Short mmCIF file of C-alpha atoms and ligand atoms in Angstrom, two decimals:
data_model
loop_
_atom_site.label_atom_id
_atom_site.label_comp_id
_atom_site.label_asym_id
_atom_site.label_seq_id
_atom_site.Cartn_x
_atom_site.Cartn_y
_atom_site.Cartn_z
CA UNK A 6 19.46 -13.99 22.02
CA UNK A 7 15.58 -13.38 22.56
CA UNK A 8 13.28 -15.72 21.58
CA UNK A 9 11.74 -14.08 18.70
CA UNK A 10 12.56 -15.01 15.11
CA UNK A 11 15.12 -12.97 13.36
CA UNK A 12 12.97 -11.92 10.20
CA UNK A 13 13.62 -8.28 11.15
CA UNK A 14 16.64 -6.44 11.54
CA UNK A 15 14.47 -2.91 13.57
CA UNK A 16 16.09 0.16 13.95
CA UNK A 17 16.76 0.27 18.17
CA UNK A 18 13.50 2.06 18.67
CA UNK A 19 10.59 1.19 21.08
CA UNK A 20 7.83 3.38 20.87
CA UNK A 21 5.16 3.44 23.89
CA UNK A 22 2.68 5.83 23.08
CA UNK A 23 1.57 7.58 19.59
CA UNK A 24 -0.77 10.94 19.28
CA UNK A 25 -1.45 12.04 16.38
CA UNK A 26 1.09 12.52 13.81
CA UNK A 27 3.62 12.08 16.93
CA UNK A 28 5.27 8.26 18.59
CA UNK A 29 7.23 8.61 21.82
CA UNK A 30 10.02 6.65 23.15
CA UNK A 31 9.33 5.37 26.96
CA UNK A 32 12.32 7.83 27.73
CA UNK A 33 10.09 10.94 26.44
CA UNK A 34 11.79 11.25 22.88
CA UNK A 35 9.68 12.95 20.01
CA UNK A 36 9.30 11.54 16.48
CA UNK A 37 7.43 12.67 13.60
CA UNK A 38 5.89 9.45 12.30
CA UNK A 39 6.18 10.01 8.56
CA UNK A 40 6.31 5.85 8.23
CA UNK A 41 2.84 5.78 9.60
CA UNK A 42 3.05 1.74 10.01
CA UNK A 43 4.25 1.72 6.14
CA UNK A 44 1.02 3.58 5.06
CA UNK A 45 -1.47 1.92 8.06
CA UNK A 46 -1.73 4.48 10.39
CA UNK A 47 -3.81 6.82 7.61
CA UNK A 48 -5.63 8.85 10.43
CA UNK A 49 -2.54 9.11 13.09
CA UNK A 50 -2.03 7.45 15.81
CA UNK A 51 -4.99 7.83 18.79
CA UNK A 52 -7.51 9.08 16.54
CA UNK A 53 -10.23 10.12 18.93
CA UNK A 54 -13.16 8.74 16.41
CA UNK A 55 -11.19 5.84 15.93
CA UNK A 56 -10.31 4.46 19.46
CA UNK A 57 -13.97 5.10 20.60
CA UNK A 58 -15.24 2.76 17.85
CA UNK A 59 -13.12 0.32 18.77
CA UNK A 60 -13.89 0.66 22.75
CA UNK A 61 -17.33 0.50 22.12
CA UNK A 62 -16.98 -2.26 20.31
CA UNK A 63 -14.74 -3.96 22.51
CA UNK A 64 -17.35 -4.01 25.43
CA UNK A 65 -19.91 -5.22 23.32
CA UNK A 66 -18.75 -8.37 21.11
CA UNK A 67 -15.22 -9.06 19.49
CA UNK A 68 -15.48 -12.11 17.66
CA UNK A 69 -18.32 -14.56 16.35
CA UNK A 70 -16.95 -16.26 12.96
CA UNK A 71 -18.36 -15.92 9.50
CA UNK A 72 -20.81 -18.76 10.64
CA UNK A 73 -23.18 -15.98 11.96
CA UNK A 74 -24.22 -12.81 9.85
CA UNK A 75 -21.89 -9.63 10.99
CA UNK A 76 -24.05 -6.90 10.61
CA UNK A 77 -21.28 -4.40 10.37
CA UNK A 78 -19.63 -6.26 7.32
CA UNK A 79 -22.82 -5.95 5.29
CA UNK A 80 -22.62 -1.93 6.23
CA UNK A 81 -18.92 -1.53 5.61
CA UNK A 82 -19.24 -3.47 2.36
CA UNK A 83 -22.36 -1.65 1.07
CA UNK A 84 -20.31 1.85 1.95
CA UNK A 85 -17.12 0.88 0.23
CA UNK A 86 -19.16 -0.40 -3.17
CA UNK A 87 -21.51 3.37 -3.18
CA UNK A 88 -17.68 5.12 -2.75
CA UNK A 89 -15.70 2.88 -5.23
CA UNK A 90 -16.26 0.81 -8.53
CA UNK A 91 -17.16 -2.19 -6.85
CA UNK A 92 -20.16 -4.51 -6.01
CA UNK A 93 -18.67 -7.07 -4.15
CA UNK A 94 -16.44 -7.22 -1.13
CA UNK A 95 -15.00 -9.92 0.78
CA UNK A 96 -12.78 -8.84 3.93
CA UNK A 97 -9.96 -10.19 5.11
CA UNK A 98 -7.16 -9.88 7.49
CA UNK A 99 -3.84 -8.45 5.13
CA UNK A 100 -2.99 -7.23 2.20
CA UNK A 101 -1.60 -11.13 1.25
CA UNK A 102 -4.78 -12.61 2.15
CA UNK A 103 -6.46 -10.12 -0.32
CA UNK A 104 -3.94 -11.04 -3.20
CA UNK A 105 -4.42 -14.58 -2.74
CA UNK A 106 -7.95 -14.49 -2.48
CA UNK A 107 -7.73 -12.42 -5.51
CA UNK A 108 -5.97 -15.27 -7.23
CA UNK A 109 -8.54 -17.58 -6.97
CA UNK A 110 -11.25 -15.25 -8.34
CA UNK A 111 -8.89 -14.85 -11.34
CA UNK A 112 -9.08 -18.66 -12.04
CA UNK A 113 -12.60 -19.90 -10.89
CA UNK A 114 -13.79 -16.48 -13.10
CA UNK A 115 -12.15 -17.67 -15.84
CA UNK A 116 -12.88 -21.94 -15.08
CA UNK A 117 -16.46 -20.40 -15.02
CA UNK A 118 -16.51 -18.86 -18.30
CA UNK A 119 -15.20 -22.20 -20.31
CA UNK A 120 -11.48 -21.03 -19.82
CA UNK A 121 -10.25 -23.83 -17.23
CA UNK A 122 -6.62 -23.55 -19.25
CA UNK A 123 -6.23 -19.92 -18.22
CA UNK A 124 -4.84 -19.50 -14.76
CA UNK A 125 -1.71 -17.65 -15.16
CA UNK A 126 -1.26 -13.80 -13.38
CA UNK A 127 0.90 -11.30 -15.63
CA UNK A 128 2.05 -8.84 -13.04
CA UNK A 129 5.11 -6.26 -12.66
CA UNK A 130 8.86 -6.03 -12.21
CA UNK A 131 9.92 -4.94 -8.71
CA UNK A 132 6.05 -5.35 -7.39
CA UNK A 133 5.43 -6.04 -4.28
CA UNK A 134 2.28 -8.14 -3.23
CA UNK A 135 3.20 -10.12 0.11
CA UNK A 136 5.02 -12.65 1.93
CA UNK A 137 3.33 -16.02 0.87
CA UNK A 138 4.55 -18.29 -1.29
CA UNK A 139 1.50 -17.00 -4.20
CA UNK A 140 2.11 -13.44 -3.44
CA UNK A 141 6.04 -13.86 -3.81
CA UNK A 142 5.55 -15.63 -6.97
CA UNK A 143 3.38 -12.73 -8.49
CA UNK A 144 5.92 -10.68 -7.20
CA UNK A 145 8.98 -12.29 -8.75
CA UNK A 146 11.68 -10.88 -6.57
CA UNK A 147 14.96 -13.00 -6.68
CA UNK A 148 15.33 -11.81 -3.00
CA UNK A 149 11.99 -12.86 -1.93
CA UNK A 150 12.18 -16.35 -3.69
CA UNK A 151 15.63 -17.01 -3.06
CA UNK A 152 15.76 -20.34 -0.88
CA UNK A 153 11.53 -21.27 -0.88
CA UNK A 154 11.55 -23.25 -4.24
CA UNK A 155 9.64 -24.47 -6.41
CA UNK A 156 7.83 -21.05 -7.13
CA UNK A 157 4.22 -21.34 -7.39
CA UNK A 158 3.46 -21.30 -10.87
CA UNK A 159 1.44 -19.06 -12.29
CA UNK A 160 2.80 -16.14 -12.54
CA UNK A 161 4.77 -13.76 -15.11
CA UNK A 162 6.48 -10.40 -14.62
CA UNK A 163 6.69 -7.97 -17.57
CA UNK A 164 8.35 -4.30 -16.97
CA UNK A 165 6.36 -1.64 -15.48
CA UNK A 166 4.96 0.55 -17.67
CA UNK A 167 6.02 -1.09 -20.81
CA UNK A 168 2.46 -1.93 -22.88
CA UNK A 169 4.02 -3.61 -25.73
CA UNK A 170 5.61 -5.71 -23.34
CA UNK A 171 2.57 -6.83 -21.46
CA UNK A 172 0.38 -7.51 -24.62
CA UNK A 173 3.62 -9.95 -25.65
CA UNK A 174 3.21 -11.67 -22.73
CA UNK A 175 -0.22 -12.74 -22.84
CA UNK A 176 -0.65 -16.60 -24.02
CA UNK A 177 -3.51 -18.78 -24.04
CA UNK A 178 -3.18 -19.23 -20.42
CA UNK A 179 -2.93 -15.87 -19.30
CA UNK A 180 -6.02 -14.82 -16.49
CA UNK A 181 -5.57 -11.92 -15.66
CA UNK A 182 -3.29 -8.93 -15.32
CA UNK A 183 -2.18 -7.37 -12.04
CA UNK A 184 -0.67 -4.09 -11.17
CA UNK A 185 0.13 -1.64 -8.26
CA UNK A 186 -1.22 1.72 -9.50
CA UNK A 187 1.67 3.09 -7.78
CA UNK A 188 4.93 0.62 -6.33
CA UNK A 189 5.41 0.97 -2.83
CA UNK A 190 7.82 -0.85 -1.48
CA UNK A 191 9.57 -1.08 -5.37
CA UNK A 192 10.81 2.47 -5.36
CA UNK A 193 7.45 4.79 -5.90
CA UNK A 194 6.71 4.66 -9.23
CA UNK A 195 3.72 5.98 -10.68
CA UNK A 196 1.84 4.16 -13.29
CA UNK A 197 0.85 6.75 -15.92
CA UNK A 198 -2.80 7.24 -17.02
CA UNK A 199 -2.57 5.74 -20.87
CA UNK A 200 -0.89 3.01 -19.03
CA UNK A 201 -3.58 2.05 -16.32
CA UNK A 202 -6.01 2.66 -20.11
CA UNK A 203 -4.00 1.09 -21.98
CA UNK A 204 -4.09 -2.04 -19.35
CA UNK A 205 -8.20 -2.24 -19.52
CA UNK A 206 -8.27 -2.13 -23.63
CA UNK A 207 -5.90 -5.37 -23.49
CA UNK A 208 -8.18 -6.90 -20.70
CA UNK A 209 -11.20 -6.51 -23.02
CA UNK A 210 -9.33 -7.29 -25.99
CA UNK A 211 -8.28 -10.83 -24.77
CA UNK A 212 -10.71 -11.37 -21.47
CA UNK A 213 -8.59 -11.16 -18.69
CA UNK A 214 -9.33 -9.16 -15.52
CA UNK A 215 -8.12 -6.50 -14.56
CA UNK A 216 -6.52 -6.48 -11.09
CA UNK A 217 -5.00 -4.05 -9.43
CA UNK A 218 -3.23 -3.80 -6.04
CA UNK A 219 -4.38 -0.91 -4.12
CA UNK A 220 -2.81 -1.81 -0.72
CA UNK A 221 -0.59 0.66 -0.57
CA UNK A 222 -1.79 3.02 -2.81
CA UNK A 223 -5.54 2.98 -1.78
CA UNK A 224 -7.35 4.16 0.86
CA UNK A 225 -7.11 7.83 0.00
CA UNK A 226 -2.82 7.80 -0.12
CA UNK A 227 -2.75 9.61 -3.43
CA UNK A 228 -5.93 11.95 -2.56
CA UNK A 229 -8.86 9.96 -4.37
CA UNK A 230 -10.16 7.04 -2.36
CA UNK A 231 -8.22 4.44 -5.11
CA UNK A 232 -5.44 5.52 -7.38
CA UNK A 233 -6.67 4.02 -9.87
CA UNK A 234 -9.56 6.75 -10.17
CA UNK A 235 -7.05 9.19 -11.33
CA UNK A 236 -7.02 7.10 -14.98
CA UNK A 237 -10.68 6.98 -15.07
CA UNK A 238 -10.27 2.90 -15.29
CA UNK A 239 -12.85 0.52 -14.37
CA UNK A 240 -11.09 -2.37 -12.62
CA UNK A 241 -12.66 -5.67 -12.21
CA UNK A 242 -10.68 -7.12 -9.03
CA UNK A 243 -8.70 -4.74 -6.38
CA UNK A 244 -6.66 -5.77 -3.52
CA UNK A 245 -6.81 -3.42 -0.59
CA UNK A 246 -5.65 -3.36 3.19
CA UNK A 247 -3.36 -1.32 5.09
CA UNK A 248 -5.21 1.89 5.73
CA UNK A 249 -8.42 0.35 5.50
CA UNK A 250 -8.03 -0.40 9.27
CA UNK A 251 -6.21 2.54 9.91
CA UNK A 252 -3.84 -0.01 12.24
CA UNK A 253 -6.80 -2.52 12.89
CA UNK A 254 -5.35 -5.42 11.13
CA UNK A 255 -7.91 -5.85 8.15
CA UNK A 256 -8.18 -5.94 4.63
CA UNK A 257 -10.75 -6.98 1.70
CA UNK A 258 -11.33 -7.94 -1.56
CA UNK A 259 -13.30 -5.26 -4.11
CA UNK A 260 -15.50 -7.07 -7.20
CA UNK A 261 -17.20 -5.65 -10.13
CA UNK A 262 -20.58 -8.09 -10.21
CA UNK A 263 -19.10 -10.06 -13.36
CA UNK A 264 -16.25 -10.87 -11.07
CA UNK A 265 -17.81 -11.69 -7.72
CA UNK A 266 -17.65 -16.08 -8.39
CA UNK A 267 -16.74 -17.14 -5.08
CA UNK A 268 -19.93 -19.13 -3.99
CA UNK A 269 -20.49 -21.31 -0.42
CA UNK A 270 -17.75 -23.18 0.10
CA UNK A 271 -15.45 -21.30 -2.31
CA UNK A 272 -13.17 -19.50 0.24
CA UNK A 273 -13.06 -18.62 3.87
CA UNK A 274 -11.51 -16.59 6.58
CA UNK A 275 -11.78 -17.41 10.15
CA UNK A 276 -10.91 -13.54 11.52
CA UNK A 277 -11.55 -11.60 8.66
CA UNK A 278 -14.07 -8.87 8.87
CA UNK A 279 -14.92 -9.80 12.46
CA UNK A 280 -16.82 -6.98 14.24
CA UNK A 281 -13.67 -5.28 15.95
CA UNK A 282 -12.47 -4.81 12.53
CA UNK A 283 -15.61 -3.46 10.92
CA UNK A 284 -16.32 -1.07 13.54
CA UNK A 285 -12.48 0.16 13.34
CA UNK A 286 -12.71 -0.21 9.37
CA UNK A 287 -16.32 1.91 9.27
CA UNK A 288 -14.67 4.48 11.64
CA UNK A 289 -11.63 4.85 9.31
CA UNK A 290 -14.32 5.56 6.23
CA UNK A 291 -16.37 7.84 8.11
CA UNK A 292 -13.04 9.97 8.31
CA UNK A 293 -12.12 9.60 4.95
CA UNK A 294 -15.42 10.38 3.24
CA UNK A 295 -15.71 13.33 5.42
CA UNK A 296 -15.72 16.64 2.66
CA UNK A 297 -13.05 17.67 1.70
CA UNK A 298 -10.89 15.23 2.72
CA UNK A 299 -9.00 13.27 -0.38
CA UNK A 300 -8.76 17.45 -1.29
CA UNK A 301 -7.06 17.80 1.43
CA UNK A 302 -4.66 14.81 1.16
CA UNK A 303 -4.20 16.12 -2.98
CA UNK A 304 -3.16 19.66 -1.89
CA UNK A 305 -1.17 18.55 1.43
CA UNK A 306 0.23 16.00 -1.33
CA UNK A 307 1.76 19.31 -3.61
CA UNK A 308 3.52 20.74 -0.76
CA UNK A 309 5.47 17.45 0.15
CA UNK A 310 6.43 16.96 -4.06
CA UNK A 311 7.26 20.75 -3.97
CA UNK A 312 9.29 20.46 -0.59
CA UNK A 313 11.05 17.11 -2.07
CA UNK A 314 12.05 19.27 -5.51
CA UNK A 315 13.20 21.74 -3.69
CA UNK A 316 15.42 19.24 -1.63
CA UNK A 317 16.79 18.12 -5.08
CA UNK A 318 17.44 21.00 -6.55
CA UNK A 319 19.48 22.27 -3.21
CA UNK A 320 21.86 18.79 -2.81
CA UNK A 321 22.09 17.62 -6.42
CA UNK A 322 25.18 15.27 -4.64
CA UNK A 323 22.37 13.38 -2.53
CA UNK A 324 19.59 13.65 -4.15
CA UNK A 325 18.47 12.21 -7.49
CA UNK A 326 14.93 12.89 -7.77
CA UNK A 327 11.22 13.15 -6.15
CA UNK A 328 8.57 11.67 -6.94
CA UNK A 329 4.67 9.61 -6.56
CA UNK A 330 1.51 11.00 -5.59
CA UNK A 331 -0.50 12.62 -3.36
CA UNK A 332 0.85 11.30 0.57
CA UNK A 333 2.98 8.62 -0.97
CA UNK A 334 6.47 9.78 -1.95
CA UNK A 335 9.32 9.29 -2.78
CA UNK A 336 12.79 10.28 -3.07
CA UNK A 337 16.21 8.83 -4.66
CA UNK A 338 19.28 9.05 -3.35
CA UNK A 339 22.63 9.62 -5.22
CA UNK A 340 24.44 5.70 -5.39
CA UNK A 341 26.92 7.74 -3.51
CA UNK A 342 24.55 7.15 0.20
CA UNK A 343 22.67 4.07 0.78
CA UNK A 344 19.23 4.62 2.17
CA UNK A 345 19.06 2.44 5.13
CA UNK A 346 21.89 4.80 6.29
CA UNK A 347 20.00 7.67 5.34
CA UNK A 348 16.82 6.48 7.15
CA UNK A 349 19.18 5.70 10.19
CA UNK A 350 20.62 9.55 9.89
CA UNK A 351 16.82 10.94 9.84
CA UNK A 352 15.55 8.49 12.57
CA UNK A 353 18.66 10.26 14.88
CA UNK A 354 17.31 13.98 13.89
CA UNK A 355 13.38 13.01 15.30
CA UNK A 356 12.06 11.32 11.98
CA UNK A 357 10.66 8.29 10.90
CA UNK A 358 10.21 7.51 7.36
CA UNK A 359 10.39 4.28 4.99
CA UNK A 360 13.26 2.84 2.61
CA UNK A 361 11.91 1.40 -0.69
CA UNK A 362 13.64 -0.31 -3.55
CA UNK A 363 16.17 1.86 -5.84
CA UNK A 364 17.76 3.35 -3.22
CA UNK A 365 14.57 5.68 -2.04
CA UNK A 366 13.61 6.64 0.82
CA UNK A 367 9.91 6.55 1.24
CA UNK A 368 7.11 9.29 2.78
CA UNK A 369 3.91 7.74 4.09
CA UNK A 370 2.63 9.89 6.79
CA UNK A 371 -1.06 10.10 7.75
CA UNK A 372 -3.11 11.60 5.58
CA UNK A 373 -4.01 14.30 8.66
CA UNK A 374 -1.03 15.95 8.46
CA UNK A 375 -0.88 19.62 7.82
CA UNK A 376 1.79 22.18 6.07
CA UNK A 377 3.23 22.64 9.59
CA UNK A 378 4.45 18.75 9.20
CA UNK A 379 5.52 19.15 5.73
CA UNK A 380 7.75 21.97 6.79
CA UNK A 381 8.89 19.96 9.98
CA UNK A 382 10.14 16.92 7.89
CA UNK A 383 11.37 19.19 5.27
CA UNK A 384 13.98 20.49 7.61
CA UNK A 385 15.23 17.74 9.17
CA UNK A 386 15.71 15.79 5.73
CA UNK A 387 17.90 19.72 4.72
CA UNK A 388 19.52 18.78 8.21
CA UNK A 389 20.78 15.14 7.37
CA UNK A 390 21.15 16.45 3.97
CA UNK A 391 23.74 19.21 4.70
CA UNK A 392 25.95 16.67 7.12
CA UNK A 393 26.23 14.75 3.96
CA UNK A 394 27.61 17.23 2.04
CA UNK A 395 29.85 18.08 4.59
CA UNK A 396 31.34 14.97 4.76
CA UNK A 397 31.27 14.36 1.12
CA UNK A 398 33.54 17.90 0.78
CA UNK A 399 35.67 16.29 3.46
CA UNK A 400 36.00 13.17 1.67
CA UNK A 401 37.21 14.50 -1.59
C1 PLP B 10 2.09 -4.30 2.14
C2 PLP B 10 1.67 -4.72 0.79
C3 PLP B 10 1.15 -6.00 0.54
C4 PLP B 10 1.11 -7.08 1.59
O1 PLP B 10 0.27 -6.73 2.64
P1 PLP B 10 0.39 -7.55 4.02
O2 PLP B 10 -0.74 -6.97 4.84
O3 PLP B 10 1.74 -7.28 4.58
O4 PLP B 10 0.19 -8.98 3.71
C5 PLP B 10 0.71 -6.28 -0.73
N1 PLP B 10 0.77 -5.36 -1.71
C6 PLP B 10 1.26 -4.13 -1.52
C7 PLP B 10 1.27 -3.16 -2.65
C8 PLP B 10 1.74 -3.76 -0.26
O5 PLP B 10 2.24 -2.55 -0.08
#
């Protein structure tokens, strides 16, 4: 028994060295990485840009503490507010420190404008928003919760998508609203664009923020820098991380002006945005803002959905149905194969992918990736696909 907690049950895979869209075993195998450190690893692994920044960064200073001014926080902040909605940024180190930071701007905003009795966060069925005790509480996952009682309180879940039902749930307490412009890790679902709309009109309507969690979905995944830019909606607080560090742990906070109320004192960090991570964090921008890029990422993003239909359409008896955006994916299995074993089957034919909730299996490579890796993972998922069917003709 090692010493390390059991909080993971990993697949029996050690990987020693990544390049590019590429990890190797130490014994020389090949895998096409389309897990990408669920949705970190945006530009690969060993991007050339990236591991300079951080070596040149590592002989010159890791560390100081948000005691000192970090030039390269005030740069990576004033580059992420010209390419986004925002005005404000706070960094930090994950996506959970980014939610619960977000949190407490939805109740000191609204303490600050006479509202002290609203402090309650209306969020989504099978969301996902971290591992704290906040972040599970906004979540609302029975399998999450289960044995960490008393949940936080605080926090409502309505079903995704559903207007009418959000609007009912909004009471005299309610905050703000929060919402994953596309679930990750709760089965790839895409949020529609009258629904993101429809989500700002309430906001106004009542005075709640806006909040949406772009951790997973930001960052460039669906081919605009936020997904939330596809419904032409204004947000007024966004969670991001992940791909922000492109594996550099880091994440931040994004504020509209109105928003930005934490003041001296207010909240703190004693890692984030320390000058490792902002050199890694501007290097990651630098690739993404490049022209052409989130076009790039779109386009790359219509071969994978048409690949994934076309796997649907050829194994109706494993496949239910594709679908997401962009470089975040997803497909359903048939209740007839469980993904984990699916995912287990793929990992044995050379790739790596994600599972998600309602038994999907989940496509996050890095955004780099051209058609050649589309048609690579393609045919291994035809591969795994056509054993099935085998052995579900055997079977019957
Ligand atoms: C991964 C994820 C989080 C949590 O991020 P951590 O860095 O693991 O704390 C929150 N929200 C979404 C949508 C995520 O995908």
């Amino acid at each position: 028994m090692s010493a390390l907690m059991p909080t993971y049950a990993p697949a029996d895979l050690a990987f020693v060295k990544g390049e590019g869209v590429y990890l190797y075993t130490a014994d020389g195998r090949r895998f096409l990485d389309f897990c990408a450190g669920i949705a970190v690893s945006c530009m690969g692994h060993a991007h050339p840009h990236l591991v300079e920044a951080l070596k040149s960064q590592a002989e010159k200073l890791w560390h100081v503490s948000n005691l000192y001014v970090i030039p390269g926080q005030i740069e990576l902040a004033e580059r992420l507010a010209a390419a986004s909605f925002a005005d404000r940024v706070f960094f930090s180190n994950s996506g959970a420190e980014a939610l619960e930071g977000s949190f407490k701007i939805a109740r000191k905003y609204q303490q600050d404008n006479g509202h002290p009795e609203r402090f309650r966060v209306i969020g989504c069925e099978s969301a996902f928003h971290g591992r704290t005790l906040a972040t599970i509480a906004a979540g609302g996952q029975e399998k999450h919760l289960e044995g960490f009682g008393p949940v936080v309180d605080g926090f409502d879940q309505v079903a995704f998508g559903n207007l009418n039902e959000m609007r009912a749930a909004i009471t005299d307490e309610t905050a703000a609203i929060l919402v994953e412009p596309v679930q990750g890790e709760g089965g790839l679902r895409v949020a529609s664009v009258e629904y993101l709309q429809g989500l700002r009109a309430v906001c106004d309507e009542f005075g709640l923020l806006l909040m949406f969690d772009e951790v997973q979905c930001g960052m460039g995944r669906t081919g605009k820098l936020f997904a939330h830019e596809w419904a032409d909606v204004i947000p007024d607080v966004v969670a991001v991380a992940k791909g922000i560090g492109g594996g550099f742990p880091l994440g931040a906070i994004l504020t509209t002006e109105a928003a930005s109320v934490l003041r001296v004192g207010n909240h703190g960090t004693t890692y984030g945005g320390n000058p490792l991570a902002m050199a890694v964090g501007g290097a990651v921008l630098d690739e993404l803002l490049k022209d052409g890029f989130f076009d790039h990422v779109a386009s790359i993003g219509e071969k994978l959905t048409a690949g994934l239909d076309g796997l649907v359409r050829k194994f109706p008896s494993v496949f239910v149905e594709s679908r997401g955006k962009g470089l975040m994916q997803g497909i359903k299995l048939t209740d007839r194969i469980v993904n984990r074993d699916f995912k287990a089957d793929l990992e044995d034919a050379g790739l790596l992918i994600a599972p998600a909730g309602d038994n999907v299996l989940r496509l996050l490579p890095p955004l780099i990736i051209d058609e050649s890796h589309v048609a690579e993972a393609i045919q291994k998922f035809k591969t795994v696909a056509e054993r099935h069917v085998s052995a579900q003709i055997k079977e019957s």
